[in-house]
Amino acid sequence: MSNEFDHIVVGGGISGLTKAYSLQKQGLKVLLLEKANRTGGVIHSKITECGVTELGPNSLALTPILGQLIEELGLNDQLIKANEVANKRYIYLKGKPVLINPKTLLFGSKVIGLGSKIKLLSERFKSAQDIPNESLADAIKRRFNNEILSNLVEPVITGIYAGSPEKLEYKSSMKRMFVMEQEHGSFTKGFLASRKSGSKREIVSFNKGLQQLTDALRDKLENVRYEAVESISLPNDRVMVKTNERNYEANGLTLAVPAYAAAELLQPMDGDIAQRINQVEYPSLLGWQVTFKTTSITKRIPSFGILFPSKSKKVIKGIINYSEIFGTNDDCRHFTVFAAANTENIEKVEQQVKEEFSSVYEVVDEPIESIFSFYEKAIPQFNVGHSELMKILDEWERQHPQIEILGNWRTGVAIGDCINQKNVCC
Ligand SMILES: Cc1cc2nc3c(=O)[nH]c(=O)nc-3n(C[C@H](O)[C@H](O)[C@H](O)COP(=O)(O)OP(=O)(O)OC[C@H]3O[C@@H](n4cnc5c(N)ncnc54)[C@H](O)[C@@H]3O)c2cc1C
């Protein structure tokens, strides 16, 4: 078996799989190396009696490139689209879930008070600013106010990053919002323009879960090996990769691994860049994948789910109503619940999660399936300084043209962002 390739991709998550697939399509001999015994990375679906249990992400927003990729992979007939009800989202405020409806936010809504409604209406008259190192919290306070930050932005941000708007960098973590402010002069004007142009993205998954996408990509690849990469080097402008099993050689290399894993591999080559990359923070997260018989749940809240702002004082950060979004089996109700936890308090948080969930949905019986998943390093934080780090990495890649550095911490955390990379697909 030859150990020489045109290109090696390290990491078999969605970022690495799409990269390897795209290079192979361009005619290159590509090897994908994955340290686990399966591809998909955090995307991990399981078929159960009641349908699908997602052990990682639950859904994705359909981008044009993703649509083409799905067609190319022959997955169109497996694609499932979110039910209409998924357009509804709730925020847990003053002890109960309150509906957020963009159409009634200004008039009927109880999520924000009159002062905030005036701020929403007047934001369009404020001029755009690009403040270096501005946090998301500061940007929201600059354009709106504290209440909009705590009741609307913070819970939504927690749903994406499981992080804090005080630490996240405005222009990196909410790129779309930042661009709207720069291009349209205000976020409100940009938001209205995007609605007019019909650029709203559909929420989708697959009959057998999101892993169908990563499995289909893996099946297209000619060379996938389940080996952990231990070191990389660049002798004579070639790439040498050493795994726990053997050595490989190639002309080019893509690292599509989490930041802390990339830092470890780059350390012997460039300690300074490794140290900078290693500063990307990954908070831990507890997930509860739980299925009840429909009769065990007294209260039904048809919607995408419920977000919990920190002022709710709950350990739960978000509940995703998987059955309401994609469900086909009326006998079961499947949910994914996320909570903040760390290695020391997992058991206590698990108990609190069960109690809080029970009180929101008025649960009367035990679940038929209950899986707790602890993600020690869950989602990379695009904290203040992230855009600067990305510029430094762009320059580093120019100086080391054999190596490309990818992964959700480079491109954006949504699955669509990981696919929307240069050269990927179609
Ligand atoms: C709990 C959770 C829920 C989420 N929910 C959503 C959602 O609903 N919708 C959405 O759009 N996004 C969601 N996301 C975000 C999204 O799923 C991720 O950003 C994306 O899947 C990451 O893909 P990746 O390929 O960049 O990284 P990963 O999936 O982390 O893949 C990296 C791979 O590299 C491998 N690797 C690491 N080191 C080595 C090594 N030395 N040698 C070989 N292989 C190595 C790892 O084993 C792993 O398979 C969620 C994320 C999490 C954690």
CSV table of C-alpha atoms and ligand atoms in Angstrom, one decimal:
chain,number,residue,atom,x,y,z
A,1,MET,CA,0.0,0.0,0.0
A,2,SER,CA,1.5,3.3,-1.1
A,3,ASN,CA,2.0,5.9,1.6
A,4,GLU,CA,2.5,8.8,-0.8
A,5,PHE,CA,-0.4,11.1,-1.7
A,6,ASP,CA,-0.9,14.4,-3.4
A,7,HIS,CA,-2.7,15.8,-0.4
A,8,ILE,CA,-3.5,14.6,3.2
A,9,VAL,CA,-6.5,15.9,5.2
A,10,VAL,CA,-6.3,15.5,9.0
A,11,GLY,CA,-9.7,15.3,10.7
A,12,GLY,CA,-12.8,13.5,9.5
A,13,GLY,CA,-15.5,16.0,10.7
A,14,ILE,CA,-17.6,17.9,8.2
A,15,SER,CA,-14.8,20.3,7.5
A,16,GLY,CA,-12.2,17.7,6.6
A,17,LEU,CA,-14.6,15.5,4.7
A,18,THR,CA,-15.8,18.3,2.4
A,19,LYS,CA,-12.2,19.4,1.8
A,20,ALA,CA,-11.0,15.9,1.0
A,21,TYR,CA,-14.1,15.3,-1.3
A,22,SER,CA,-13.5,18.5,-3.2
A,23,LEU,CA,-9.7,17.8,-3.7
A,24,GLN,CA,-10.4,14.3,-4.9
A,25,LYS,CA,-13.0,15.6,-7.4
A,26,GLN,CA,-10.2,17.9,-8.7
A,27,GLY,CA,-8.2,14.7,-9.6
A,28,LEU,CA,-5.9,14.6,-6.6
A,29,LYS,CA,-4.9,11.5,-4.7
A,30,VAL,CA,-6.2,12.3,-1.3
A,31,LEU,CA,-5.8,10.6,2.1
A,32,LEU,CA,-8.2,11.5,5.0
A,33,LEU,CA,-6.8,10.6,8.4
A,34,GLU,CA,-9.2,10.4,11.4
A,35,LYS,CA,-8.2,9.5,14.9
A,36,ALA,CA,-11.6,8.1,16.0
A,37,ASN,CA,-13.1,4.9,14.6
A,38,ARG,CA,-15.8,6.8,12.7
A,39,THR,CA,-16.0,9.9,10.6
A,40,GLY,CA,-18.5,12.8,11.2
A,41,GLY,CA,-16.7,14.4,14.2
A,42,VAL,CA,-19.3,16.0,16.4
A,43,ILE,CA,-22.0,15.1,13.9
A,44,HIS,CA,-23.3,11.8,15.3
A,45,SER,CA,-26.8,10.3,14.7
A,46,LYS,CA,-28.4,7.2,16.1
A,47,ILE,CA,-31.5,5.4,14.8
A,48,THR,CA,-34.0,4.5,17.6
A,49,GLU,CA,-37.4,3.0,17.8
A,50,CYS,CA,-38.9,6.5,17.8
A,51,GLY,CA,-36.8,7.9,14.9
A,52,VAL,CA,-33.5,9.7,15.2
A,53,THR,CA,-31.4,10.7,18.2
A,54,GLU,CA,-28.8,13.3,17.4
A,55,LEU,CA,-25.8,13.1,19.8
A,56,GLY,CA,-24.3,16.3,18.5
A,57,PRO,CA,-25.9,18.9,16.2
A,58,ASN,CA,-29.6,18.6,15.4
A,59,SER,CA,-30.2,20.5,12.2
A,60,LEU,CA,-28.5,22.7,9.6
A,61,ALA,CA,-29.4,25.8,7.7
A,62,LEU,CA,-29.5,25.1,3.9
A,63,THR,CA,-27.0,27.2,2.1
A,64,PRO,CA,-26.8,27.3,-1.8
A,65,ILE,CA,-23.5,25.3,-1.8
A,66,LEU,CA,-24.9,22.7,0.7
A,67,GLY,CA,-28.0,22.3,-1.6
A,68,GLN,CA,-25.7,21.5,-4.5
A,69,LEU,CA,-23.6,19.2,-2.5
A,70,ILE,CA,-26.7,17.3,-1.3
A,71,GLU,CA,-27.8,16.8,-4.8
A,72,GLU,CA,-24.4,15.7,-6.0
A,73,LEU,CA,-24.3,13.1,-3.2
A,74,GLY,CA,-27.7,11.8,-4.2
A,75,LEU,CA,-29.2,12.7,-0.9
A,76,ASN,CA,-32.1,14.8,-2.1
A,77,ASP,CA,-34.7,12.1,-1.4
A,78,GLN,CA,-33.4,11.7,2.1
A,79,LEU,CA,-33.6,15.5,2.9
A,80,ILE,CA,-36.2,16.5,5.5
A,81,LYS,CA,-37.3,20.0,5.9
A,82,ALA,CA,-38.4,21.6,9.2
A,83,ASN,CA,-42.1,21.9,9.8
A,84,GLU,CA,-43.7,25.3,9.8
A,85,VAL,CA,-43.8,25.3,13.6
A,86,ALA,CA,-40.0,25.5,13.7
A,87,ASN,CA,-40.3,29.2,12.9
A,88,LYS,CA,-41.6,29.7,16.4
A,89,ARG,CA,-39.0,30.2,19.2
A,90,TYR,CA,-39.5,30.8,22.9
A,91,ILE,CA,-37.5,32.6,25.5
A,92,TYR,CA,-37.8,31.6,29.1
A,93,LEU,CA,-38.6,34.8,31.0
A,94,LYS,CA,-40.2,35.5,34.4
A,95,GLY,CA,-40.8,31.7,35.0
A,96,LYS,CA,-42.3,30.8,31.7
A,97,PRO,CA,-41.6,30.4,28.0
A,98,VAL,CA,-42.5,33.5,26.0
A,99,LEU,CA,-42.9,33.4,22.2
A,100,ILE,CA,-40.5,35.6,20.2
A,101,ASN,CA,-42.2,36.6,17.0
A,102,PRO,CA,-40.2,39.1,14.9
A,103,LYS,CA,-43.5,40.3,13.4
A,104,THR,CA,-45.0,41.3,16.8
A,105,LEU,CA,-41.8,42.1,18.6
A,106,LEU,CA,-42.4,45.8,18.3
A,107,PHE,CA,-46.1,45.8,19.3
A,108,GLY,CA,-47.7,42.8,21.0
A,109,SER,CA,-44.5,41.1,22.4
A,110,LYS,CA,-43.8,40.8,26.2
A,111,VAL,CA,-40.1,39.9,25.6
A,112,ILE,CA,-39.0,43.5,25.7
A,113,GLY,CA,-40.4,46.7,27.2
A,114,LEU,CA,-41.4,50.0,25.6
A,115,GLY,CA,-37.9,51.6,26.0
A,116,SER,CA,-36.4,48.7,24.1
A,117,LYS,CA,-39.0,48.8,21.4
A,118,ILE,CA,-38.2,52.5,20.8
A,119,LYS,CA,-34.5,51.5,20.6
A,120,LEU,CA,-35.3,48.9,18.0
A,121,LEU,CA,-37.2,51.5,15.9
A,122,SER,CA,-34.6,54.1,16.2
A,123,GLU,CA,-31.5,52.0,15.6
A,124,ARG,CA,-31.7,52.7,11.8
A,125,PHE,CA,-30.9,56.4,12.5
A,126,LYS,CA,-27.6,55.6,14.2
A,127,SER,CA,-24.5,55.7,12.0
A,128,ALA,CA,-22.4,52.6,11.4
A,129,GLN,CA,-19.2,52.2,13.3
A,130,ASP,CA,-16.3,49.6,13.0
A,131,ILE,CA,-14.7,49.6,16.5
A,132,PRO,CA,-11.6,47.4,16.8
A,133,ASN,CA,-11.9,44.6,19.4
A,134,GLU,CA,-15.5,45.5,20.2
A,135,SER,CA,-17.3,42.7,22.1
A,136,LEU,CA,-20.8,41.6,21.0
A,137,ALA,CA,-22.2,42.9,24.3
A,138,ASP,CA,-20.7,46.4,23.7
A,139,ALA,CA,-22.0,46.4,20.1
A,140,ILE,CA,-25.5,45.6,21.2
A,141,LYS,CA,-25.4,48.2,23.9
A,142,ARG,CA,-24.1,50.7,21.4
A,143,ARG,CA,-26.9,50.1,18.9
A,144,PHE,CA,-29.7,49.0,21.3
A,145,ASN,CA,-29.7,48.6,25.1
A,146,ASN,CA,-29.1,46.2,28.0
A,147,GLU,CA,-32.6,44.6,27.9
A,148,ILE,CA,-32.2,43.7,24.2
A,149,LEU,CA,-28.8,42.2,25.1
A,150,SER,CA,-30.1,40.1,28.0
A,151,ASN,CA,-33.6,39.1,26.7
A,152,LEU,CA,-32.9,38.5,23.0
A,153,VAL,CA,-29.2,38.5,22.0
A,154,GLU,CA,-27.7,36.6,25.0
A,155,PRO,CA,-30.0,33.6,24.8
A,156,VAL,CA,-29.7,33.3,21.0
A,157,ILE,CA,-25.9,33.6,21.3
A,158,THR,CA,-25.9,30.9,24.0
A,159,GLY,CA,-27.8,28.7,21.5
A,160,ILE,CA,-25.1,29.1,19.0
A,161,TYR,CA,-21.8,29.3,21.0
A,162,ALA,CA,-22.7,28.4,24.5
A,163,GLY,CA,-20.6,31.4,25.2
A,164,SER,CA,-20.8,34.9,26.6
A,165,PRO,CA,-21.5,38.1,24.6
A,166,GLU,CA,-19.1,40.0,26.9
A,167,LYS,CA,-16.2,37.8,25.6
A,168,LEU,CA,-17.3,37.2,22.0
A,169,GLU,CA,-16.0,39.5,19.3
A,170,TYR,CA,-18.8,41.3,17.5
A,171,LYS,CA,-17.3,41.2,14.0
A,172,SER,CA,-16.3,37.5,14.2
A,173,SER,CA,-19.1,35.9,16.2
A,174,MET,CA,-22.0,37.8,14.4
A,175,LYS,CA,-20.4,38.4,11.1
A,176,ARG,CA,-23.7,38.8,9.3
A,177,MET,CA,-24.9,41.4,11.7
A,178,PHE,CA,-21.6,43.3,11.5
A,179,VAL,CA,-21.7,43.2,7.7
A,180,MET,CA,-25.3,44.5,7.7
A,181,GLU,CA,-24.3,47.4,9.9
A,182,GLN,CA,-21.3,48.2,7.6
A,183,GLU,CA,-23.1,47.8,4.3
A,184,HIS,CA,-26.6,49.1,5.1
A,185,GLY,CA,-25.7,51.7,7.8
A,186,SER,CA,-27.7,49.9,10.4
A,187,PHE,CA,-28.6,46.4,11.5
A,188,THR,CA,-32.3,47.0,11.1
A,189,LYS,CA,-32.0,48.2,7.5
A,190,GLY,CA,-29.7,45.3,6.7
A,191,PHE,CA,-32.2,42.8,8.3
A,192,LEU,CA,-35.1,44.3,6.4
A,193,ALA,CA,-33.2,44.2,3.1
A,194,SER,CA,-32.2,40.5,3.7
A,195,ARG,CA,-35.9,39.6,4.3
A,196,LYS,CA,-36.9,41.4,1.1
A,197,SER,CA,-34.4,39.5,-0.9
A,198,GLY,CA,-35.8,36.3,0.5
A,199,SER,CA,-32.4,35.1,1.7
A,200,LYS,CA,-33.9,33.2,4.7
A,201,ARG,CA,-32.3,29.7,5.0
A,202,GLU,CA,-34.4,26.6,5.4
A,203,ILE,CA,-33.7,24.3,8.4
A,204,VAL,CA,-33.1,20.8,7.3
A,205,SER,CA,-31.8,17.3,8.2
A,206,PHE,CA,-32.0,13.8,6.8
A,207,ASN,CA,-34.2,10.8,7.3
A,208,LYS,CA,-31.5,9.0,9.2
A,209,GLY,CA,-30.1,12.2,10.8
A,210,LEU,CA,-27.3,14.6,10.0
A,211,GLN,CA,-24.7,11.8,9.9
A,212,GLN,CA,-26.2,10.7,6.5
A,213,LEU,CA,-24.4,13.7,5.1
A,214,THR,CA,-21.0,12.8,6.6
A,215,ASP,CA,-21.4,9.1,5.8
A,216,ALA,CA,-22.2,9.9,2.2
A,217,LEU,CA,-19.1,12.1,1.9
A,218,ARG,CA,-17.0,9.4,3.5
A,219,ASP,CA,-18.3,6.8,1.1
A,220,LYS,CA,-17.2,8.9,-1.8
A,221,LEU,CA,-13.6,9.0,-0.6
A,222,GLU,CA,-11.1,6.5,-1.9
A,223,ASN,CA,-8.6,6.7,1.0
A,224,VAL,CA,-9.9,7.0,4.6
A,225,ARG,CA,-7.8,5.7,7.4
A,226,TYR,CA,-8.6,5.6,11.1
A,227,GLU,CA,-5.2,6.7,12.5
A,228,ALA,CA,-4.3,9.5,14.9
A,229,VAL,CA,-1.8,12.0,13.5
A,230,GLU,CA,1.0,12.4,16.0
A,231,SER,CA,3.3,14.8,14.2
A,232,ILE,CA,3.8,16.8,11.0
A,233,SER,CA,7.0,18.2,9.4
A,234,LEU,CA,8.0,19.9,6.1
A,235,PRO,CA,11.3,18.3,4.9
A,236,ASN,CA,12.4,19.7,1.5
A,237,ASP,CA,9.0,21.4,1.0
A,238,ARG,CA,7.2,18.1,1.2
A,239,VAL,CA,4.8,17.2,3.9
A,240,MET,CA,5.6,14.3,6.3
A,241,VAL,CA,2.8,13.0,8.5
A,242,LYS,CA,3.4,10.5,11.3
A,243,THR,CA,0.5,8.6,12.7
A,244,ASN,CA,0.2,6.0,15.5
A,245,GLU,CA,0.7,3.4,12.7
A,246,ARG,CA,3.0,4.7,9.9
A,247,ASN,CA,4.5,7.6,8.0
A,248,TYR,CA,2.9,9.3,5.0
A,249,GLU,CA,4.3,11.8,2.5
A,250,ALA,CA,2.4,14.4,0.4
A,251,ASN,CA,2.7,17.7,-1.4
A,252,GLY,CA,0.1,19.4,0.7
A,253,LEU,CA,-1.7,19.1,4.0
A,254,THR,CA,-5.0,20.4,5.4
A,255,LEU,CA,-5.5,20.4,9.2
A,256,ALA,CA,-9.3,20.2,9.8
A,257,VAL,CA,-9.1,19.6,13.5
A,258,PRO,CA,-10.1,21.6,16.6
A,259,ALA,CA,-7.8,24.5,17.5
A,260,TYR,CA,-6.3,22.8,20.5
A,261,ALA,CA,-5.4,19.7,18.3
A,262,ALA,CA,-4.0,22.0,15.5
A,263,ALA,CA,-1.9,23.8,18.2
A,264,GLU,CA,-0.4,20.5,19.4
A,265,LEU,CA,0.5,19.4,15.9
A,266,LEU,CA,2.0,22.8,14.9
A,267,GLN,CA,4.0,23.2,18.2
A,268,PRO,CA,7.3,21.6,17.1
A,269,MET,CA,7.2,23.5,13.8
A,270,ASP,CA,6.2,27.0,15.2
A,271,GLY,CA,5.7,27.4,19.0
A,272,ASP,CA,4.5,30.9,18.6
A,273,ILE,CA,1.7,30.2,16.2
A,274,ALA,CA,0.7,27.1,18.3
A,275,GLN,CA,0.5,29.2,21.4
A,276,ARG,CA,-1.8,31.7,19.7
A,277,ILE,CA,-4.1,29.0,18.3
A,278,ASN,CA,-4.2,27.3,21.7
A,279,GLN,CA,-5.9,30.4,23.1
A,280,VAL,CA,-9.1,29.7,21.3
A,281,GLU,CA,-11.4,28.9,24.1
A,282,TYR,CA,-13.7,25.8,24.1
A,283,PRO,CA,-16.3,25.8,27.0
A,284,SER,CA,-17.7,22.5,28.1
A,285,LEU,CA,-21.4,21.6,27.6
A,286,LEU,CA,-23.8,19.0,28.8
A,287,GLY,CA,-26.3,17.5,26.3
A,288,TRP,CA,-29.4,15.5,27.3
A,289,GLN,CA,-30.9,13.5,24.4
A,290,VAL,CA,-34.2,12.4,25.8
A,291,THR,CA,-37.3,10.7,24.4
A,292,PHE,CA,-40.7,10.4,26.1
A,293,LYS,CA,-43.9,8.7,25.1
A,294,THR,CA,-46.2,11.5,24.0
A,295,THR,CA,-48.6,10.6,26.9
A,296,SER,CA,-45.8,11.3,29.4
A,297,ILE,CA,-45.6,15.0,28.5
A,298,THR,CA,-48.6,17.1,29.7
A,299,LYS,CA,-47.5,20.4,28.1
A,300,ARG,CA,-46.7,20.7,24.4
A,301,ILE,CA,-44.9,23.8,23.2
A,302,PRO,CA,-44.9,23.5,19.4
A,303,SER,CA,-41.8,25.4,18.3
A,304,PHE,CA,-38.1,25.0,17.4
A,305,GLY,CA,-37.4,25.2,21.1
A,306,ILE,CA,-36.8,27.3,24.2
A,307,LEU,CA,-33.8,29.5,25.0
A,308,PHE,CA,-32.9,30.3,28.6
A,309,PRO,CA,-31.2,33.7,29.3
A,310,SER,CA,-28.8,33.7,32.2
A,311,LYS,CA,-31.3,35.9,34.1
A,312,SER,CA,-33.7,32.9,34.2
A,313,LYS,CA,-31.2,31.4,36.7
A,314,LYS,CA,-31.7,27.9,35.1
A,315,VAL,CA,-28.9,25.5,34.4
A,316,ILE,CA,-30.6,24.7,31.1
A,317,LYS,CA,-29.4,26.9,28.3
A,318,GLY,CA,-31.7,25.6,25.5
A,319,ILE,CA,-34.2,22.9,24.6
A,320,ILE,CA,-34.6,21.8,21.0
A,321,ASN,CA,-38.0,20.2,20.2
A,322,TYR,CA,-36.7,17.7,17.7
A,323,SER,CA,-40.0,16.0,17.3
A,324,GLU,CA,-41.8,19.3,16.6
A,325,ILE,CA,-39.2,20.3,14.0
A,326,PHE,CA,-38.8,17.1,12.1
A,327,GLY,CA,-41.0,14.5,13.8
A,328,THR,CA,-43.0,11.9,12.1
A,329,ASN,CA,-43.8,9.5,14.9
A,330,ASP,CA,-46.8,10.9,16.9
A,331,ASP,CA,-46.2,8.4,19.8
A,332,CYS,CA,-42.9,9.8,20.9
A,333,ARG,CA,-41.5,13.3,21.8
A,334,HIS,CA,-37.8,13.7,21.4
A,335,PHE,CA,-35.8,16.6,22.8
A,336,THR,CA,-32.2,17.8,23.0
A,337,VAL,CA,-31.4,19.8,26.1
A,338,PHE,CA,-28.2,21.8,26.5
A,339,ALA,CA,-26.8,23.0,29.9
A,340,ALA,CA,-23.6,24.5,31.2
A,341,ALA,CA,-21.5,22.0,33.1
A,342,ASN,CA,-18.0,21.2,34.0
A,343,THR,CA,-16.1,18.0,35.0
A,344,GLU,CA,-16.8,18.6,38.7
A,345,ASN,CA,-20.5,19.2,38.6
A,346,ILE,CA,-21.9,16.9,35.9
A,347,GLU,CA,-24.0,14.7,38.2
A,348,LYS,CA,-25.6,17.6,40.0
A,349,VAL,CA,-26.3,19.4,36.7
A,350,GLU,CA,-27.9,16.3,35.2
A,351,GLN,CA,-30.3,16.2,38.1
A,352,GLN,CA,-31.1,19.9,37.8
A,353,VAL,CA,-31.7,19.5,34.1
A,354,LYS,CA,-34.2,16.7,34.7
A,355,GLU,CA,-36.0,18.8,37.3
A,356,GLU,CA,-36.1,22.0,35.2
A,357,PHE,CA,-37.2,20.1,32.1
A,358,SER,CA,-39.9,18.3,34.0
A,359,SER,CA,-41.4,21.5,35.4
A,360,VAL,CA,-41.5,23.3,31.9
A,361,TYR,CA,-43.1,20.3,30.1
A,362,GLU,CA,-45.0,18.9,33.1
A,363,VAL,CA,-43.6,15.5,32.7
A,364,VAL,CA,-45.7,12.7,34.3
A,365,ASP,CA,-43.6,9.6,33.5
A,366,GLU,CA,-40.0,8.4,33.0
A,367,PRO,CA,-38.4,8.8,29.6
A,368,ILE,CA,-38.1,5.8,27.3
A,369,GLU,CA,-34.6,6.9,26.3
A,370,SER,CA,-32.2,9.1,28.2
A,371,ILE,CA,-28.6,9.8,27.2
A,372,PHE,CA,-26.4,12.4,28.7
A,373,SER,CA,-23.4,13.5,26.6
A,374,PHE,CA,-20.6,15.6,28.1
A,375,TYR,CA,-18.7,17.7,25.5
A,376,GLU,CA,-15.6,18.7,27.4
A,377,LYS,CA,-14.5,21.0,24.6
A,378,ALA,CA,-17.7,21.8,22.8
A,379,ILE,CA,-17.8,24.9,20.6
A,380,PRO,CA,-14.9,27.3,19.8
A,381,GLN,CA,-15.4,30.8,21.0
A,382,PHE,CA,-14.8,33.7,18.6
A,383,ASN,CA,-13.7,35.9,21.4
A,384,VAL,CA,-12.3,39.4,21.2
A,385,GLY,CA,-9.0,39.1,19.2
A,386,HIS,CA,-10.3,36.3,17.0
A,387,SER,CA,-10.3,38.4,13.8
A,388,GLU,CA,-6.7,39.3,14.5
A,389,LEU,CA,-5.7,35.7,15.0
A,390,MET,CA,-7.4,34.8,11.7
A,391,LYS,CA,-5.3,37.5,9.9
A,392,ILE,CA,-2.1,36.1,11.5
A,393,LEU,CA,-3.1,32.6,10.4
A,394,ASP,CA,-3.8,33.8,6.8
A,395,GLU,CA,-0.3,35.3,6.7
A,396,TRP,CA,1.2,32.1,8.3
A,397,GLU,CA,-0.5,30.0,5.5
A,398,ARG,CA,1.1,32.3,2.9
A,399,GLN,CA,4.5,31.6,4.4
A,400,HIS,CA,3.8,27.8,4.6
A,401,PRO,CA,1.9,27.1,1.3
A,402,GLN,CA,1.9,23.4,1.9
A,403,ILE,CA,-0.4,23.7,4.9
A,404,GLU,CA,-4.0,24.9,5.1
A,405,ILE,CA,-5.7,25.3,8.4
A,406,LEU,CA,-9.4,24.7,8.5
A,407,GLY,CA,-12.1,23.7,11.0
A,408,ASN,CA,-15.1,25.4,12.5
A,409,TRP,CA,-12.9,27.8,14.5
A,410,ARG,CA,-11.5,29.1,11.2
A,411,THR,CA,-14.7,29.2,9.1
A,412,GLY,CA,-17.6,29.7,11.5
A,413,VAL,CA,-19.3,27.2,13.7
A,414,ALA,CA,-22.5,26.4,11.8
A,415,ILE,CA,-22.3,23.3,9.7
A,416,GLY,CA,-23.0,25.4,6.6
A,417,ASP,CA,-20.0,27.6,7.4
A,418,CYS,CA,-17.8,24.5,7.6
A,419,ILE,CA,-18.9,23.5,4.1
A,420,ASN,CA,-18.8,27.0,2.6
A,421,GLN,CA,-15.0,26.9,2.4
A,422,LYS,CA,-12.9,28.0,-0.5
A,423,ASN,CA,-12.7,25.3,-3.2
A,424,VAL,CA,-15.4,23.1,-1.6
A,425,CYS,CA,-17.8,21.4,-3.9
A,426,CYS,CA,-19.5,21.8,-7.2
B,1,LIG,C1,-23.2,19.8,20.9
B,1,LIG,C2,-23.1,20.6,19.6
B,1,LIG,C3,-24.3,20.9,18.9
B,1,LIG,C4,-24.2,21.6,17.7
B,1,LIG,N1,-25.4,22.0,17.1
B,1,LIG,C5,-25.3,22.5,15.8
B,1,LIG,C6,-26.5,22.6,15.0
B,1,LIG,O1,-27.6,22.2,15.4
B,1,LIG,N2,-26.4,23.1,13.8
B,1,LIG,C7,-25.2,23.6,13.3
B,1,LIG,O2,-25.1,24.1,12.1
B,1,LIG,N3,-24.0,23.4,14.0
B,1,LIG,C8,-24.1,22.9,15.2
B,1,LIG,N4,-22.9,22.7,16.0
B,1,LIG,C9,-21.7,23.1,15.4
B,1,LIG,C10,-21.1,22.1,14.3
B,1,LIG,O3,-21.7,20.9,14.5
B,1,LIG,C11,-19.6,22.0,14.3
B,1,LIG,O4,-19.1,23.4,14.2
B,1,LIG,C12,-19.1,21.2,13.1
B,1,LIG,O5,-19.7,20.0,13.0
B,1,LIG,C13,-17.6,21.0,13.3
B,1,LIG,O6,-17.0,20.3,12.3
B,1,LIG,P1,-15.4,20.2,12.1
B,1,LIG,O7,-15.2,19.2,11.0
B,1,LIG,O8,-14.8,21.6,12.0
B,1,LIG,O9,-14.9,19.7,13.5
B,1,LIG,P2,-15.1,18.3,14.3
B,1,LIG,O10,-16.5,17.8,14.0
B,1,LIG,O11,-14.7,18.5,15.7
B,1,LIG,O12,-14.1,17.3,13.6
B,1,LIG,C14,-12.7,17.3,13.8
B,1,LIG,C15,-12.2,15.9,13.7
B,1,LIG,O13,-10.8,15.9,13.8
B,1,LIG,C16,-10.4,14.7,14.4
B,1,LIG,N5,-9.1,14.8,15.0
B,1,LIG,C17,-8.7,15.6,16.0
B,1,LIG,N6,-7.3,15.4,16.2
B,1,LIG,C18,-6.9,14.5,15.3
B,1,LIG,C19,-5.6,13.9,15.0
B,1,LIG,N7,-4.5,14.3,15.7
B,1,LIG,N8,-5.5,13.0,14.0
B,1,LIG,C20,-6.6,12.7,13.3
B,1,LIG,N9,-7.9,13.2,13.5
B,1,LIG,C21,-8.0,14.1,14.5
B,1,LIG,C22,-11.5,14.5,15.5
B,1,LIG,O14,-11.6,13.2,16.0
B,1,LIG,C23,-12.7,14.9,14.7
B,1,LIG,O15,-13.4,13.8,14.1
B,1,LIG,C24,-23.0,22.0,17.2
B,1,LIG,C25,-21.8,21.6,17.9
B,1,LIG,C26,-21.9,20.9,19.0
B,1,LIG,C27,-20.6,20.5,19.7
